[in-house]
Amino acid sequence: AELIKQLGSGEFAEREAATKRLSAMTLDPPQELLAALESPNPEVRTRAAKAVQAMRTNIVLTRLPRGQK
């Protein structure tokens, strides 16, 4: 939840770090992150979309047999 809040931080470095940490996760995107896709803040929407896409890609990659990654 804290990382998702940080997507809208006033500090660029904090927004960037939160996006990177979320994007590195290998799990289904939490409901809170999916809800951020509808945020009135365009920065939050963009960063949430990037993180959701990366998380879903990470899941697919972990399910591929070795040698197909």
Coordinates of N, CA and C in Angstrom, one line a residue:
A1 N 0.8 -1.2 0.0 CA 0.0 0.0 0.0 C 0.9 1.3 0.0
E2 N 1.9 1.2 0.8 CA 2.8 2.4 0.8 C 3.5 2.7 -0.5
L3 N 3.9 1.6 -1.2 CA 4.5 1.9 -2.5 C 3.5 2.5 -3.5
I4 N 2.3 2.1 -3.4 CA 1.3 2.6 -4.3 C 1.1 4.1 -4.0
K5 N 1.0 4.5 -2.8 CA 0.9 5.9 -2.4 C 2.1 6.7 -2.9
Q6 N 3.3 6.1 -2.9 CA 4.5 6.8 -3.3 C 4.5 7.1 -4.8
L7 N 3.6 6.4 -5.6 CA 3.5 6.7 -7.1 C 3.1 8.1 -7.3
G8 N 2.4 8.7 -6.3 CA 2.0 10.1 -6.5 C 2.8 11.1 -5.6
S9 N 3.9 10.6 -5.2 CA 4.8 11.5 -4.3 C 5.2 12.8 -5.0
G10 N 5.4 13.8 -4.3 CA 6.0 15.0 -4.8 C 7.4 14.9 -5.2
E11 N 8.1 13.9 -4.8 CA 9.5 13.7 -5.0 C 9.7 12.7 -6.2
F12 N 10.4 13.1 -7.2 CA 10.6 12.3 -8.4 C 11.3 11.0 -8.0
A13 N 12.3 11.1 -7.2 CA 13.1 9.9 -6.8 C 12.2 8.8 -6.1
E14 N 11.3 9.3 -5.2 CA 10.4 8.4 -4.5 C 9.4 7.8 -5.5
R15 N 8.9 8.5 -6.4 CA 8.0 7.9 -7.4 C 8.7 6.9 -8.3
E16 N 9.9 7.2 -8.7 CA 10.7 6.3 -9.5 C 11.0 5.0 -8.7
A17 N 11.4 5.2 -7.5 CA 11.8 4.0 -6.7 C 10.6 3.1 -6.5
A18 N 9.4 3.7 -6.2 CA 8.2 2.9 -6.0 C 7.8 2.1 -7.3
T19 N 7.9 2.8 -8.4 CA 7.6 2.2 -9.7 C 8.5 1.0 -10.0
K20 N 9.8 1.2 -9.7 CA 10.8 0.1 -9.9 C 10.5 -1.1 -9.0
R21 N 10.3 -0.8 -7.7 CA 10.0 -1.9 -6.8 C 8.8 -2.7 -7.1
L22 N 7.7 -2.0 -7.5 CA 6.5 -2.6 -7.9 C 6.7 -3.4 -9.1
S23 N 7.4 -2.9 -10.1 CA 7.6 -3.5 -11.4 C 8.4 -4.8 -11.3
A24 N 9.2 -4.9 -10.2 CA 10.1 -6.1 -10.1 C 9.4 -7.2 -9.4
M25 N 8.2 -7.0 -8.9 CA 7.4 -8.0 -8.2 C 6.9 -9.1 -9.1
T26 N 6.9 -10.3 -8.6 CA 6.3 -11.4 -9.4 C 5.1 -11.9 -8.6
L27 N 4.0 -11.2 -8.8 CA 2.7 -11.5 -8.2 C 1.6 -10.8 -8.9
D28 N 0.4 -11.3 -8.7 CA -0.7 -10.6 -9.3 C -0.8 -9.2 -8.8
P29 N -1.1 -8.2 -9.6 CA -1.2 -6.9 -9.1 C -2.3 -6.8 -8.1
P30 N -2.0 -6.1 -6.9 CA -3.0 -6.0 -5.9 C -4.1 -5.1 -6.3
Q31 N -5.3 -5.2 -5.7 CA -6.4 -4.4 -6.1 C -6.2 -2.9 -6.0
E32 N -5.4 -2.6 -5.0 CA -5.1 -1.1 -4.8 C -4.3 -0.6 -6.0
L33 N -3.4 -1.4 -6.5 CA -2.6 -0.9 -7.7 C -3.5 -0.9 -8.9
L34 N -4.4 -1.8 -9.1 CA -5.4 -1.8 -10.2 C -6.3 -0.6 -10.1
A35 N -6.7 -0.2 -8.9 CA -7.5 1.0 -8.7 C -6.7 2.2 -9.0
A36 N -5.4 2.2 -8.9 CA -4.6 3.4 -9.2 C -4.6 3.7 -10.7
L37 N -5.0 2.7 -11.5 CA -5.1 2.9 -13.0 C -6.2 3.9 -13.3
E38 N -7.1 4.2 -12.3 CA -8.2 5.1 -12.5 C -8.0 6.4 -11.7
S39 N -6.8 6.6 -11.3 CA -6.5 7.8 -10.5 C -6.7 9.1 -11.3
P40 N -7.1 10.1 -10.6 CA -7.3 11.4 -11.3 C -5.9 12.0 -11.7
N41 N -4.8 11.5 -11.0 CA -3.5 12.0 -11.2 C -2.9 11.2 -12.4
P42 N -2.5 11.9 -13.5 CA -2.0 11.2 -14.7 C -0.7 10.5 -14.4
E43 N 0.1 11.1 -13.5 CA 1.4 10.4 -13.2 C 1.2 9.1 -12.5
V44 N 0.2 9.1 -11.6 CA -0.1 7.8 -10.9 C -0.6 6.8 -11.9
R45 N -1.5 7.2 -12.8 CA -2.1 6.3 -13.8 C -1.0 5.7 -14.6
T46 N -0.1 6.5 -15.1 CA 1.0 6.0 -16.0 C 1.9 5.1 -15.2
R47 N 2.3 5.4 -14.0 CA 3.2 4.6 -13.3 C 2.5 3.3 -12.8
A48 N 1.3 3.3 -12.5 CA 0.5 2.1 -12.1 C 0.4 1.2 -13.3
A49 N 0.1 1.7 -14.5 CA 0.0 0.9 -15.7 C 1.4 0.2 -16.0
K50 N 2.5 1.0 -15.9 CA 3.8 0.4 -16.1 C 4.1 -0.7 -15.1
A51 N 3.7 -0.5 -13.9 CA 4.0 -1.6 -12.9 C 3.1 -2.8 -13.1
V52 N 1.8 -2.6 -13.4 CA 0.9 -3.7 -13.7 C 1.4 -4.5 -14.8
Q53 N 1.8 -3.9 -15.9 CA 2.3 -4.6 -17.1 C 3.6 -5.4 -16.7
A54 N 4.5 -4.8 -16.0 CA 5.7 -5.5 -15.6 C 5.4 -6.7 -14.7
M55 N 4.5 -6.5 -13.8 CA 4.2 -7.6 -12.9 C 3.6 -8.8 -13.6
R56 N 2.7 -8.5 -14.6 CA 2.1 -9.6 -15.4 C 3.1 -10.3 -16.2
T57 N 4.0 -9.5 -16.8 CA 5.1 -10.1 -17.6 C 6.0 -10.9 -16.7
N58 N 6.3 -10.5 -15.5 CA 7.2 -11.3 -14.6 C 6.5 -12.6 -14.3
I59 N 5.2 -12.6 -14.1 CA 4.5 -13.9 -13.8 C 4.6 -14.8 -15.0
V60 N 4.4 -14.3 -16.2 CA 4.5 -15.2 -17.4 C 5.9 -15.7 -17.5
L61 N 6.9 -14.9 -17.3 CA 8.3 -15.3 -17.4 C 8.7 -16.4 -16.4
T62 N 8.1 -16.3 -15.2 CA 8.5 -17.3 -14.2 C 7.8 -18.7 -14.5
R63 N 6.8 -18.7 -15.3 CA 6.1 -19.9 -15.7 C 6.6 -20.6 -16.9
L64 N 7.5 -19.9 -17.7 CA 8.1 -20.5 -18.9 C 9.1 -21.6 -18.5
P65 N 9.2 -22.6 -19.2 CA 10.2 -23.6 -19.0 C 11.6 -23.0 -19.2
R66 N 12.5 -23.5 -18.5 CA 13.9 -23.0 -18.6 C 14.4 -23.0 -20.0
G67 N 15.1 -22.0 -20.4 CA 15.5 -21.9 -21.8 C 14.6 -21.2 -22.7
Q68 N 13.4 -20.9 -22.3 CA 12.5 -20.1 -23.2 C 12.3 -18.7 -22.7
K69 N 13.0 -18.3 -21.7 CA 12.9 -16.9 -21.2 C 13.8 -16.0 -22.0

